[in-house]
C-alpha positions as a Python dict, from the first residue, in 0.01 Angstrom:
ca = {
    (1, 'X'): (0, 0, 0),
    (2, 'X'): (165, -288, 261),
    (3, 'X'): (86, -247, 634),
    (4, 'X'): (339, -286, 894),
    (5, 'X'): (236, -358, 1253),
    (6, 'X'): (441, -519, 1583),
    (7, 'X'): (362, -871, 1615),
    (8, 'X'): (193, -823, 1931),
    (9, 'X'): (-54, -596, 1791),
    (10, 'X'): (-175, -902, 1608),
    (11, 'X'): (-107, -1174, 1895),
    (12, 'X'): (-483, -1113, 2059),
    (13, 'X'): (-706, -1116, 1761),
    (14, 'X'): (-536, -1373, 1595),
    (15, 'X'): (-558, -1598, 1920),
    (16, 'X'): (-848, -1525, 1944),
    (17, 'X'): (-964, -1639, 1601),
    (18, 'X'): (-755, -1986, 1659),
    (19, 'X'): (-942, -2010, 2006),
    (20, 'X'): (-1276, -1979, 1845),
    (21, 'X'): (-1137, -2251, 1565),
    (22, 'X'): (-1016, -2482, 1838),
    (23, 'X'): (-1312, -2434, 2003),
    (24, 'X'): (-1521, -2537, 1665),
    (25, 'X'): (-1345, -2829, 1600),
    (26, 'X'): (-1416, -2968, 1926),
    (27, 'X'): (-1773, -2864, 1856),
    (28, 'X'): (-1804, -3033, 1522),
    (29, 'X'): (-1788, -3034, 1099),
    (30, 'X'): (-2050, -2698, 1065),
    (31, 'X'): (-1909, -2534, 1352),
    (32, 'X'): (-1579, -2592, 1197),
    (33, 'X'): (-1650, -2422, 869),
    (34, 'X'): (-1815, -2144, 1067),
    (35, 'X'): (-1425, -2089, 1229),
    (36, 'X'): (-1240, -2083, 872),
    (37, 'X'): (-1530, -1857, 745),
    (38, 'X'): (-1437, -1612, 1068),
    (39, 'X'): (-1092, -1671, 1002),
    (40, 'X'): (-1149, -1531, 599),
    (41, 'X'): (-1330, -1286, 657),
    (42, 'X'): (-1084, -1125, 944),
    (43, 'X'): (-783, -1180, 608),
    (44, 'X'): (-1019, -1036, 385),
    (45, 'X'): (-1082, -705, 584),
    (46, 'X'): (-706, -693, 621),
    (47, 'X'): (-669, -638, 254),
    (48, 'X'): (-908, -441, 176),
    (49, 'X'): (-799, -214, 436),
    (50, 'X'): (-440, -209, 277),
    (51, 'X'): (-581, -145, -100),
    (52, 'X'): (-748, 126, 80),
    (53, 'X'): (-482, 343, 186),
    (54, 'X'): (-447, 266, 581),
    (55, 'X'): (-162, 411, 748),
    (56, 'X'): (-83, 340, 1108),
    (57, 'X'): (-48, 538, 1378),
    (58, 'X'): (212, 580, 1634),
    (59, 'X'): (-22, 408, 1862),
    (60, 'X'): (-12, 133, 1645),
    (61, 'X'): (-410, 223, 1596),
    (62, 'X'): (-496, 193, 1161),
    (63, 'X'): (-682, 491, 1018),
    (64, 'X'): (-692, 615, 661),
    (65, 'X'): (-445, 875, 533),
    (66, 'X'): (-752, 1133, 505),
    (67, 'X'): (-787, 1163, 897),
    (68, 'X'): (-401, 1248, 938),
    (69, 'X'): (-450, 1618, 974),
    (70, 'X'): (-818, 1583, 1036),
    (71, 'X'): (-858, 1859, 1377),
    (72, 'X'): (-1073, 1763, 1689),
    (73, 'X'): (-1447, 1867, 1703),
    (74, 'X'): (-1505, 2126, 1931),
    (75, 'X'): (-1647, 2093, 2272),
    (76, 'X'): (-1988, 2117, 2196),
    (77, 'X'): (-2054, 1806, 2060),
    (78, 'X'): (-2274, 1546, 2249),
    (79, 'X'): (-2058, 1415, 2563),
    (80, 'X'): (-2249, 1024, 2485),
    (81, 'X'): (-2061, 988, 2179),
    (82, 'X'): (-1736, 813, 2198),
    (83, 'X'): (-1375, 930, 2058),
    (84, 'X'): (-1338, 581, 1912),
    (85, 'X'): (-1500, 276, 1792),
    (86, 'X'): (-1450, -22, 2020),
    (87, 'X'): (-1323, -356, 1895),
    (88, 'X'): (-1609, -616, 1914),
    (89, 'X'): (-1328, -835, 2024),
    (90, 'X'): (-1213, -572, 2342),
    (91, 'X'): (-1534, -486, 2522),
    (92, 'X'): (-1530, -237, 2788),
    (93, 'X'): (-1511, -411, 3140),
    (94, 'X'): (-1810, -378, 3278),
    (95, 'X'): (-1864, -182, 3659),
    (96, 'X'): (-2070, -506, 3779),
    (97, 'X'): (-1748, -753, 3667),
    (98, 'X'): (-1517, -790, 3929),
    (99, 'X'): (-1154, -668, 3859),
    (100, 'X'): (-876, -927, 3726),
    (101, 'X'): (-597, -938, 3954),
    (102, 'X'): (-289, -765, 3756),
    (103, 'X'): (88, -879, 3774),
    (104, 'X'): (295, -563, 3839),
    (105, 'X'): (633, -498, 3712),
    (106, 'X'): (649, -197, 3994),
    (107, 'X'): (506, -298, 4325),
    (108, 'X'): (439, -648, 4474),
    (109, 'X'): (304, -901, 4210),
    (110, 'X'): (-102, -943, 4299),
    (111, 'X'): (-157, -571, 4456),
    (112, 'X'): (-490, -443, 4467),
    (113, 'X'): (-675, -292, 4182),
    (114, 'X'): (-1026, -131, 4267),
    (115, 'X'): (-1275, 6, 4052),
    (116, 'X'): (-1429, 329, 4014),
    (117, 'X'): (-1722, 585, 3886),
    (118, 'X'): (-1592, 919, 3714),
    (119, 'X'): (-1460, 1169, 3857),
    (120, 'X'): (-1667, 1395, 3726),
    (121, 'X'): (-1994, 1335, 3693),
    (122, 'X'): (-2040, 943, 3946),
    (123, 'X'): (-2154, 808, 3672),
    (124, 'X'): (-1991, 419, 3629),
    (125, 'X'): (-2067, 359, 3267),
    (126, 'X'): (-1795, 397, 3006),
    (127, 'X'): (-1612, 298, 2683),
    (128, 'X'): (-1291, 166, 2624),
    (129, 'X'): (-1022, 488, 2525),
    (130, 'X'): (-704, 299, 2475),
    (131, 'X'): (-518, 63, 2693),
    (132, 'X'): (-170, 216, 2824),
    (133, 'X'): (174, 74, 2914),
    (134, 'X'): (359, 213, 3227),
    (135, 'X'): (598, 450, 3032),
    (136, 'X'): (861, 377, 3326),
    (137, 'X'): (881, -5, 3213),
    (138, 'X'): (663, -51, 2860),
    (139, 'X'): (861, -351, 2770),
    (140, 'X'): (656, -560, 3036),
    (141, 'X'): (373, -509, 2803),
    (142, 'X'): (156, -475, 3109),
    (143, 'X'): (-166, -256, 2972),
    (144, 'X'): (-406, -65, 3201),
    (145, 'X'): (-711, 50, 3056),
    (146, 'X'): (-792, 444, 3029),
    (147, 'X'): (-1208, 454, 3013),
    (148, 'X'): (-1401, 730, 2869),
    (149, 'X'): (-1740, 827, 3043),
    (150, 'X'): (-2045, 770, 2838),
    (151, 'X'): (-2245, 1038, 3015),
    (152, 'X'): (-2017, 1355, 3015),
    (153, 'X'): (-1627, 1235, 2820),
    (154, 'X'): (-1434, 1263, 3097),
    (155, 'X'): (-1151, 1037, 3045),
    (156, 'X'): (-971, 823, 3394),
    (157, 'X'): (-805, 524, 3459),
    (158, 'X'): (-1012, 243, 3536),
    (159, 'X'): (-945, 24, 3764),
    (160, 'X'): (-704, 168, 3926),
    (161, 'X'): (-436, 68, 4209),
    (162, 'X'): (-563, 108, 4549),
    (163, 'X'): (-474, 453, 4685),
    (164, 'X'): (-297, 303, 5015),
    (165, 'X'): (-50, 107, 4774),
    (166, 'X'): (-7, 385, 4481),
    (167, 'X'): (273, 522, 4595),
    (168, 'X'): (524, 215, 4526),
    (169, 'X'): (475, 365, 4126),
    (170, 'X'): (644, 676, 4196),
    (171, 'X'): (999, 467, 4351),
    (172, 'X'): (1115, 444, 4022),
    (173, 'X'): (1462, 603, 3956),
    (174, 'X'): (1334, 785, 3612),
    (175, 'X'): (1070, 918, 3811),
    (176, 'X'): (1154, 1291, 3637),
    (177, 'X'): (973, 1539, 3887),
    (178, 'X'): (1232, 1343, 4175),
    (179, 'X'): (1552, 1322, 3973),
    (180, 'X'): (1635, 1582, 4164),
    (181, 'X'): (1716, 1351, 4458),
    (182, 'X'): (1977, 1105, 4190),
    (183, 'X'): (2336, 1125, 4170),
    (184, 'X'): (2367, 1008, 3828),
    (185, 'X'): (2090, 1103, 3613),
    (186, 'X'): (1995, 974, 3290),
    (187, 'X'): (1977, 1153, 2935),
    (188, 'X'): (1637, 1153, 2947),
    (189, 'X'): (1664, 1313, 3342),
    (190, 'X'): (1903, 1541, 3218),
    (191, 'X'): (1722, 1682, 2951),
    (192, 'X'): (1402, 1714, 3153),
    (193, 'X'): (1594, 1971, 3382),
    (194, 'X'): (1701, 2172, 3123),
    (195, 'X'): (1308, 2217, 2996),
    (196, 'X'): (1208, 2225, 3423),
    (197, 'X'): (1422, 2533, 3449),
    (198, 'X'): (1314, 2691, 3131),
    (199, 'X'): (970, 2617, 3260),
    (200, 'X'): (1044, 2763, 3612),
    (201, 'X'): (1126, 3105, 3481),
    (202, 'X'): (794, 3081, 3268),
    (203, 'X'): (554, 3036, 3549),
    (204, 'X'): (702, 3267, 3764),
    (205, 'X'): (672, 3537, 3418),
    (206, 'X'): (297, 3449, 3429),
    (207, 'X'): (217, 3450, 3802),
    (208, 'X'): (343, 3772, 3785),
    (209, 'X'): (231, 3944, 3486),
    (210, 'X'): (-100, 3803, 3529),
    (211, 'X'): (-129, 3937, 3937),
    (212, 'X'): (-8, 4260, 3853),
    (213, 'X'): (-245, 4304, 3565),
    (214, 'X'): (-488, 4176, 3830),
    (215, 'X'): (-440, 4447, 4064),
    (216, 'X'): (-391, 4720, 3791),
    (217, 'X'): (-758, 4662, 3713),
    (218, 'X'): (-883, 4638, 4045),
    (219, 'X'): (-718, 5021, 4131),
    (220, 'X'): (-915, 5133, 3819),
    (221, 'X'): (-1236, 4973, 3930),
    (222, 'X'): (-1189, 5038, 4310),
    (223, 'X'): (-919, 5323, 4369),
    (224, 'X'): (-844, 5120, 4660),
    (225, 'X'): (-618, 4836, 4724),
    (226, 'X'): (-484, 4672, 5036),
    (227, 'X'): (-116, 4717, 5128),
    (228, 'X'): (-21, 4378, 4983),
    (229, 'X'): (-164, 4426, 4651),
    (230, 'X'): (127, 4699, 4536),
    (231, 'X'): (412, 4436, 4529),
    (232, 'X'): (428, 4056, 4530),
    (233, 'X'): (533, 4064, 4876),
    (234, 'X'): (416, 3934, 5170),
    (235, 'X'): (168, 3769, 4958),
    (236, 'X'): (117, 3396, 5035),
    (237, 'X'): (177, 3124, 4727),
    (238, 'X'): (84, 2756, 4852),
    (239, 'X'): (243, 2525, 4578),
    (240, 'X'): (89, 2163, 4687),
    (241, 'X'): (263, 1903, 4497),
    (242, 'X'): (573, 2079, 4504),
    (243, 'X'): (791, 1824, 4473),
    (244, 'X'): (1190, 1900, 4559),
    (245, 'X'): (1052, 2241, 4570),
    (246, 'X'): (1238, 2452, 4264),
    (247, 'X'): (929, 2653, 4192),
    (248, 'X'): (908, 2784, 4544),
    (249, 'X'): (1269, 2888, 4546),
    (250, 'X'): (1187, 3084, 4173),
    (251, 'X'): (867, 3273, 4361),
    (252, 'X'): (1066, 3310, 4686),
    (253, 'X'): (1347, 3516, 4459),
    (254, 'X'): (1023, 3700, 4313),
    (255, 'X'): (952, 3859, 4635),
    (256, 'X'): (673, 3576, 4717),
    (257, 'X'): (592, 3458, 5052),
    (258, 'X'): (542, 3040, 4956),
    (259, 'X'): (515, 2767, 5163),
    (260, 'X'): (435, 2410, 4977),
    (261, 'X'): (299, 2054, 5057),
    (262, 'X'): (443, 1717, 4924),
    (263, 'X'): (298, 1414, 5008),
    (264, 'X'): (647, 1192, 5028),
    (265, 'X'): (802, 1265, 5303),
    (266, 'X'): (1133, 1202, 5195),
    (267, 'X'): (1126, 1441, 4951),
    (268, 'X'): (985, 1765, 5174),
    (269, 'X'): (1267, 1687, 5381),
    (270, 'X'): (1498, 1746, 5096),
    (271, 'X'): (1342, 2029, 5024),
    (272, 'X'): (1320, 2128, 5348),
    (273, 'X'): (1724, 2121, 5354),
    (274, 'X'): (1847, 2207, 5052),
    (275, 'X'): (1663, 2492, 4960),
    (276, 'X'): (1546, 2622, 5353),
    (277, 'X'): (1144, 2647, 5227),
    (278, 'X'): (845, 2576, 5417),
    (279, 'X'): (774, 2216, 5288),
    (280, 'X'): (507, 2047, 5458),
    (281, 'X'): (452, 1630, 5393),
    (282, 'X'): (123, 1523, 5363),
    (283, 'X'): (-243, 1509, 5106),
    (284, 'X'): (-453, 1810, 5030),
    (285, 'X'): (-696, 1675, 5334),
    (286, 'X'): (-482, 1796, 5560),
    (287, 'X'): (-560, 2140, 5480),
    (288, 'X'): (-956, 2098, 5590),
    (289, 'X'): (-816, 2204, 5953),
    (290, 'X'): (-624, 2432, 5842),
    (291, 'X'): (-684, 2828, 5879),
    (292, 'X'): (-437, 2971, 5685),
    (293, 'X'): (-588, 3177, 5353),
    (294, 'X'): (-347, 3222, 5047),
    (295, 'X'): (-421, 3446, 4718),
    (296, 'X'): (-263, 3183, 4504),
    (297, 'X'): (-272, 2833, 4528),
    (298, 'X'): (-57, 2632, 4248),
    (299, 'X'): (-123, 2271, 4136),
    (300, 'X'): (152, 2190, 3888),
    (301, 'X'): (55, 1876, 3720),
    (302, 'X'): (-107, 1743, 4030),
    (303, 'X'): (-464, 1708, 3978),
    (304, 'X'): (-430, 1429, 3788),
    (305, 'X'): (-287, 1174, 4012),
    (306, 'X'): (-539, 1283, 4287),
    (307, 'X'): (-817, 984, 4345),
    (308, 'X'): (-1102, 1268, 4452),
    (309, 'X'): (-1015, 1578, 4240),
    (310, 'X'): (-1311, 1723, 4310),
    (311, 'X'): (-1248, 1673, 4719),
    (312, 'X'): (-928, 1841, 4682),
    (313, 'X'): (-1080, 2142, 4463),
    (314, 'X'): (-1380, 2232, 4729),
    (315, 'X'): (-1069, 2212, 4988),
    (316, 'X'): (-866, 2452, 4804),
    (317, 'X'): (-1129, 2674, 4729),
    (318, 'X'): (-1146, 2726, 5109),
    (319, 'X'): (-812, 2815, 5181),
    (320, 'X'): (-846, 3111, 4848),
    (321, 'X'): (-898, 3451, 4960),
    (322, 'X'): (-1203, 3625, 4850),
    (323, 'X'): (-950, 3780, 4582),
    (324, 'X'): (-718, 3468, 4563),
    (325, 'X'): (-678, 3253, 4229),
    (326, 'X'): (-635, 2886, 4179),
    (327, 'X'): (-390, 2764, 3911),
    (328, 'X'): (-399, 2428, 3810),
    (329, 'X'): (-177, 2255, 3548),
    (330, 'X'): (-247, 1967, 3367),
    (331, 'X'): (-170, 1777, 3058),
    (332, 'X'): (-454, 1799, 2755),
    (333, 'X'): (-619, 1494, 2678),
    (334, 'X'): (-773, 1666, 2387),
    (335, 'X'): (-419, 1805, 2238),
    (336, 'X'): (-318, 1726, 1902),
    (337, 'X'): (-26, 1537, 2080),
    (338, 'X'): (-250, 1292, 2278),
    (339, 'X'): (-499, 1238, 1965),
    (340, 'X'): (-164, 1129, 1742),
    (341, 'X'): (-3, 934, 2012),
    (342, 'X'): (-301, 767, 2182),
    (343, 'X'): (-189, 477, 2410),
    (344, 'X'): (192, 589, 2313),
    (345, 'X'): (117, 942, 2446),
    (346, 'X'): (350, 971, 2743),
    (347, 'X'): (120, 1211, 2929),
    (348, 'X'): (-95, 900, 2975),
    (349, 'X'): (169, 810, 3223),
    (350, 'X'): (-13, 482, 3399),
    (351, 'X'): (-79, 411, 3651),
    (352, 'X'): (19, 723, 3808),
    (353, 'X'): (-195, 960, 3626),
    (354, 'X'): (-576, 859, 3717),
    (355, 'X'): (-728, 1161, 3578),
    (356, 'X'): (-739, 1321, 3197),
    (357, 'X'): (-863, 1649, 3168),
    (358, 'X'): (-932, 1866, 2890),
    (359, 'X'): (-1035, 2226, 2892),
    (360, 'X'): (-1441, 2145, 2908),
    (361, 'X'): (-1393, 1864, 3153),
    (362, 'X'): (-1186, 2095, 3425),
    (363, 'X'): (-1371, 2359, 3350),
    (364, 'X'): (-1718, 2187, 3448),
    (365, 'X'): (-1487, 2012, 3744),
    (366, 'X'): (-1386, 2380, 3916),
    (367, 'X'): (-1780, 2505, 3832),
    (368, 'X'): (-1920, 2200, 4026),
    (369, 'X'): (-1674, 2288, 4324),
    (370, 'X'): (-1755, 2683, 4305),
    (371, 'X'): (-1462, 2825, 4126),
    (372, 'X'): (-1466, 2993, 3779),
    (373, 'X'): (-1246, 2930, 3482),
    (374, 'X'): (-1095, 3302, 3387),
    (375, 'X'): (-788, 3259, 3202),
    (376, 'X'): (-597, 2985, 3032),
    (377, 'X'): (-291, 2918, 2885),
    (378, 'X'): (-9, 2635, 2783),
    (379, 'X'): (311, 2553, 2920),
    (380, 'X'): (478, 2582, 2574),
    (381, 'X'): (756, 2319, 2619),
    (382, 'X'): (552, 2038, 2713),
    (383, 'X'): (476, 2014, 2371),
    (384, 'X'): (826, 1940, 2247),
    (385, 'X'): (905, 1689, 2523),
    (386, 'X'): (554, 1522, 2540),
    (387, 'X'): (613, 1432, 2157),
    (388, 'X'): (980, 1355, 2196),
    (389, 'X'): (945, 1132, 2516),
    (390, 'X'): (618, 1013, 2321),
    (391, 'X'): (818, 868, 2014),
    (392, 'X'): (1083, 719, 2215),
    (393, 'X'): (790, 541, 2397),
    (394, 'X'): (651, 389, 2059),
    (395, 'X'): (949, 298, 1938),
    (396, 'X'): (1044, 107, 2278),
    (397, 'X'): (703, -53, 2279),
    (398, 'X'): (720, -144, 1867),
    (399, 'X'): (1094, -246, 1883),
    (400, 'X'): (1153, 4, 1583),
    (401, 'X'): (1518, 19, 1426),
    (402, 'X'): (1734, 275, 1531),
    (403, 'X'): (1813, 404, 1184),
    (404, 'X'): (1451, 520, 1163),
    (405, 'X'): (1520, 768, 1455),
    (406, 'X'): (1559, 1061, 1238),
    (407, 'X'): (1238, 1030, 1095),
    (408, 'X'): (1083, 1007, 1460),
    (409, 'X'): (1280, 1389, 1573),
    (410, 'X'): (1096, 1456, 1278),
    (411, 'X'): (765, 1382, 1345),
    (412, 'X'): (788, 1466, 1703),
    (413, 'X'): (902, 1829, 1613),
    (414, 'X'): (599, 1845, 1378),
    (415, 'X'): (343, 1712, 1603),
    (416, 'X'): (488, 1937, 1894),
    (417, 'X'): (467, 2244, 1649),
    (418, 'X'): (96, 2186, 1530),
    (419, 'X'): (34, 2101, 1905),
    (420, 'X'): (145, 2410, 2038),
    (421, 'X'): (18, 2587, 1761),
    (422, 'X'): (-299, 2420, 1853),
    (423, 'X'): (-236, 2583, 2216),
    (424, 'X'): (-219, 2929, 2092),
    (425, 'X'): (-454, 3141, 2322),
    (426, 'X'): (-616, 3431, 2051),
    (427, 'X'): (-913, 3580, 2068),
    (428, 'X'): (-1106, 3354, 1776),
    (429, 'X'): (-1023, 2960, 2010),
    (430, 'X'): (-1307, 2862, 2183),
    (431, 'X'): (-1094, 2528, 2297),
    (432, 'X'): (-757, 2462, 2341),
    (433, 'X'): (-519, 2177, 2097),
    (434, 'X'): (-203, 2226, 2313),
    (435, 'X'): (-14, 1963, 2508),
    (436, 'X'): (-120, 2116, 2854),
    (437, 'X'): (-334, 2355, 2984),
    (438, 'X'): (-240, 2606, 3264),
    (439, 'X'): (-586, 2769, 3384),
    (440, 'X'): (-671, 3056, 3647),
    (441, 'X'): (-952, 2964, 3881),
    (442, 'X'): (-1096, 3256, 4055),
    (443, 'X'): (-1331, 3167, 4342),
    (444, 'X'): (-1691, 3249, 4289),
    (445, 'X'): (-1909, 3518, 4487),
    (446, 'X'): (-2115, 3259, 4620),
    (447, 'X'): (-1825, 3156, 4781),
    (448, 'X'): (-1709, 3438, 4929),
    (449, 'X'): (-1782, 3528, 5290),
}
């Protein structure tokens, strides 16, 4: 069976086996049959591997046909041991090296990259996941380098741009949570509202299902509830991250009282005008000073592009009520999706996303900053568009023909079937497979005042 693979996929090893051949004839006659012995043995390995039966991966990653459908472990194995194998040739960067200075297709050309210890645990050693495009421009074939902590498998970008310049990633046009803000959008735009809206009436479904069936069991437990507790309304709803501020204008229909925070200025203005909302711009630090106690706070795919996560939890946790709930939304690093993609999964969105949870990792992450996981579910169209967006991705990266793009819908509505499949909240999961994960964090008592 005959591999196929992108030239560039081979350009680095190869080099590097002609480097270490250059290098050897400089050196002398043995060191120079050393280099053809290296170079052999790499072409040997490649044929084995294709008598073998080695398909490859949307990634562009080879593993045999027998892992295809071959499910994720569940969370209890050992955090030190790593999703993947590293290449000999692709060491991790070390935290002692200093960081190589990074041309930048968005931003100015030499910006500052700094390094960093996870997010979750401080500690600063870590393996090499996959190294990313930015999905905004992936023909660059600029790659930043996702990192997987060896001491507890949470999964972060590393290095990373400097916070004070970050926000020069987020001025691209196709940035979809701002298309709002274009005249003409693109298909890709376009098609991302039509999910947005499906997804607005969704969460507001959920919020309110799940706060009603909230206060249903609190009258059976307490016979008692507080004026506010019989209807949605005047119940405060901070949304931070809100964006142009859709969601707020779905709760604010629901009977909601919602105010929101959005870091871009320009942006809470525009939400500010066109939709007459409460839209404050700043970072969750602002809220420290703040007094003002809500009984939900929302984070719709937020917490990822935060550079102290666990900062902007213990702040939120503040501003709960003693009966509030925190709901944080974030795409699944351990989702079928992101296992078939890898460095093609769109989710991976560099460098903007800096953090890649799963359900164990935020989980421990809300525990550490004294809330408690309660209830969990998916977003259930982020599966179809993660995969969709995701092969459109690998086949900009891999240059693949365009009559192969049936075969990609395809695959994409497979993967996104088995990944929301892999979602499904039931009684028997003890993890979740899906392409996101919406969770309910309920403050703990040793919180409470």
């Amino acid at each position: 069976m005959g591999i196929f693979t992108a030239p560039w996929r081979l350009s680095a090893p190869v080099c590097t086996l002609f480097d270490i051949g250059a290098a050897s004839a400089r050196a002398g006659g043995r060191a120079k049959s050393i280099a053809a012995s290296a170079i052999a043995t790499s072409c040997s390995a490649s044929i084995a591997a294709a008598s073998c039966g080695i398909i490859l991966s949307p990634a562009g990653n080879f593993f045999p046909c027998c892992r295809l459908f071959h499910l994720p472990k569940p969370s209890n194995v050992p955090a030190d041991r790593p999703l993947q194998k590293m290449s000999k040739s692709e060491p991790a960067l070390s935290p002692e090296k200093p960081v190589p200075a990074l041309p930048m297709a968005l931003g100015r050309p030499g910006m500052a990259f700094e390094q960093t210890s996870c997010p979750l645990c401080g500690a600063e050693r870590f393996d090499l996941y996959c190294e990313a495009p930015d999905r905004l421009q992936p023909k660059t074939g600029l790659l930043y380098k996702i990192q997987r902590c060896r001491h507890c498998g949470m999964i972060y970008l590393n290095p990373r741009p400097a916070e004070k310049e970050s926000g020069q990633f987020y001025e691209h046009a196709d940035y979809l949570p701002f298309t709002s803000l274009a005249a003409n959008r693109s298909l890709t735009a376009r098609l991302y509202g039509v999910l947005r809206r499906a997804n607005l009436r969704w969460k507001r479904r959920v919020i309110n299902d799940f706060w009603q069936r909230t206060k249903d069991s609190e009258r059976e437990t307490n016979n008692h509830l507080p004026p506010e507790g019989r209807s949605f309304a005047p119940c405060p709803l901070l949304d931070v991250g809100c964006g142009t501020g859709e969601f707020l204008v779905e709760m604010k229909n629901a009977g909601w009282q919602v105010e929101g925070l959005e870091r871009d200025e320009r942006v809470a203005a525009w939400a500010r005008e066109q939709h007459q909302i409460p839209v404050a711009a700043g970072h969750v630090e602002q809220l420290a000073a703040s007094t003002q106690q809500y009984h939900i706070i929302t984070l719709w795919h937020v917490l990822e592009h935060l550079y102290d996560p666990g900062r902007a939890l213990a702040i939120l946790a503040e501003r709960l009520r003693d009966e509030g709930w925190l709901l944080i939304a974030v795409p699944n690093i351990a989702g079928l999706d992101a296992r078939v993609y890898k460095s093609n999964w769109v989710a991976l969105d560099a460098p903007r996303h800096l953090n890649h949870f799963s359900l164990e990792t935020l989980s421990r992450l809300g525990s550490k900053h004294g809330l408690t996981l309660r209830w969990w579910r998916q977003l259930p169209l982020d599966a179809f568009f993660n995969a969709l967006m995701s092969e459109k991705l690998a086949a900009e990266r891999n240059r693949r023909k365009w009559y192969l793009w049936p075969l990609r819908m395809l695959r994409a509505f497979g993967v996104a079937c088995a990944s929301y499949l892999g979602g499904s909240h039931t009684p028997f999961s003890y993890a979740s497979y899906g392409a996101s994960l919406v969770c309910f964090f309920e403050k703990s008592k040793s919180k409470r005042s």
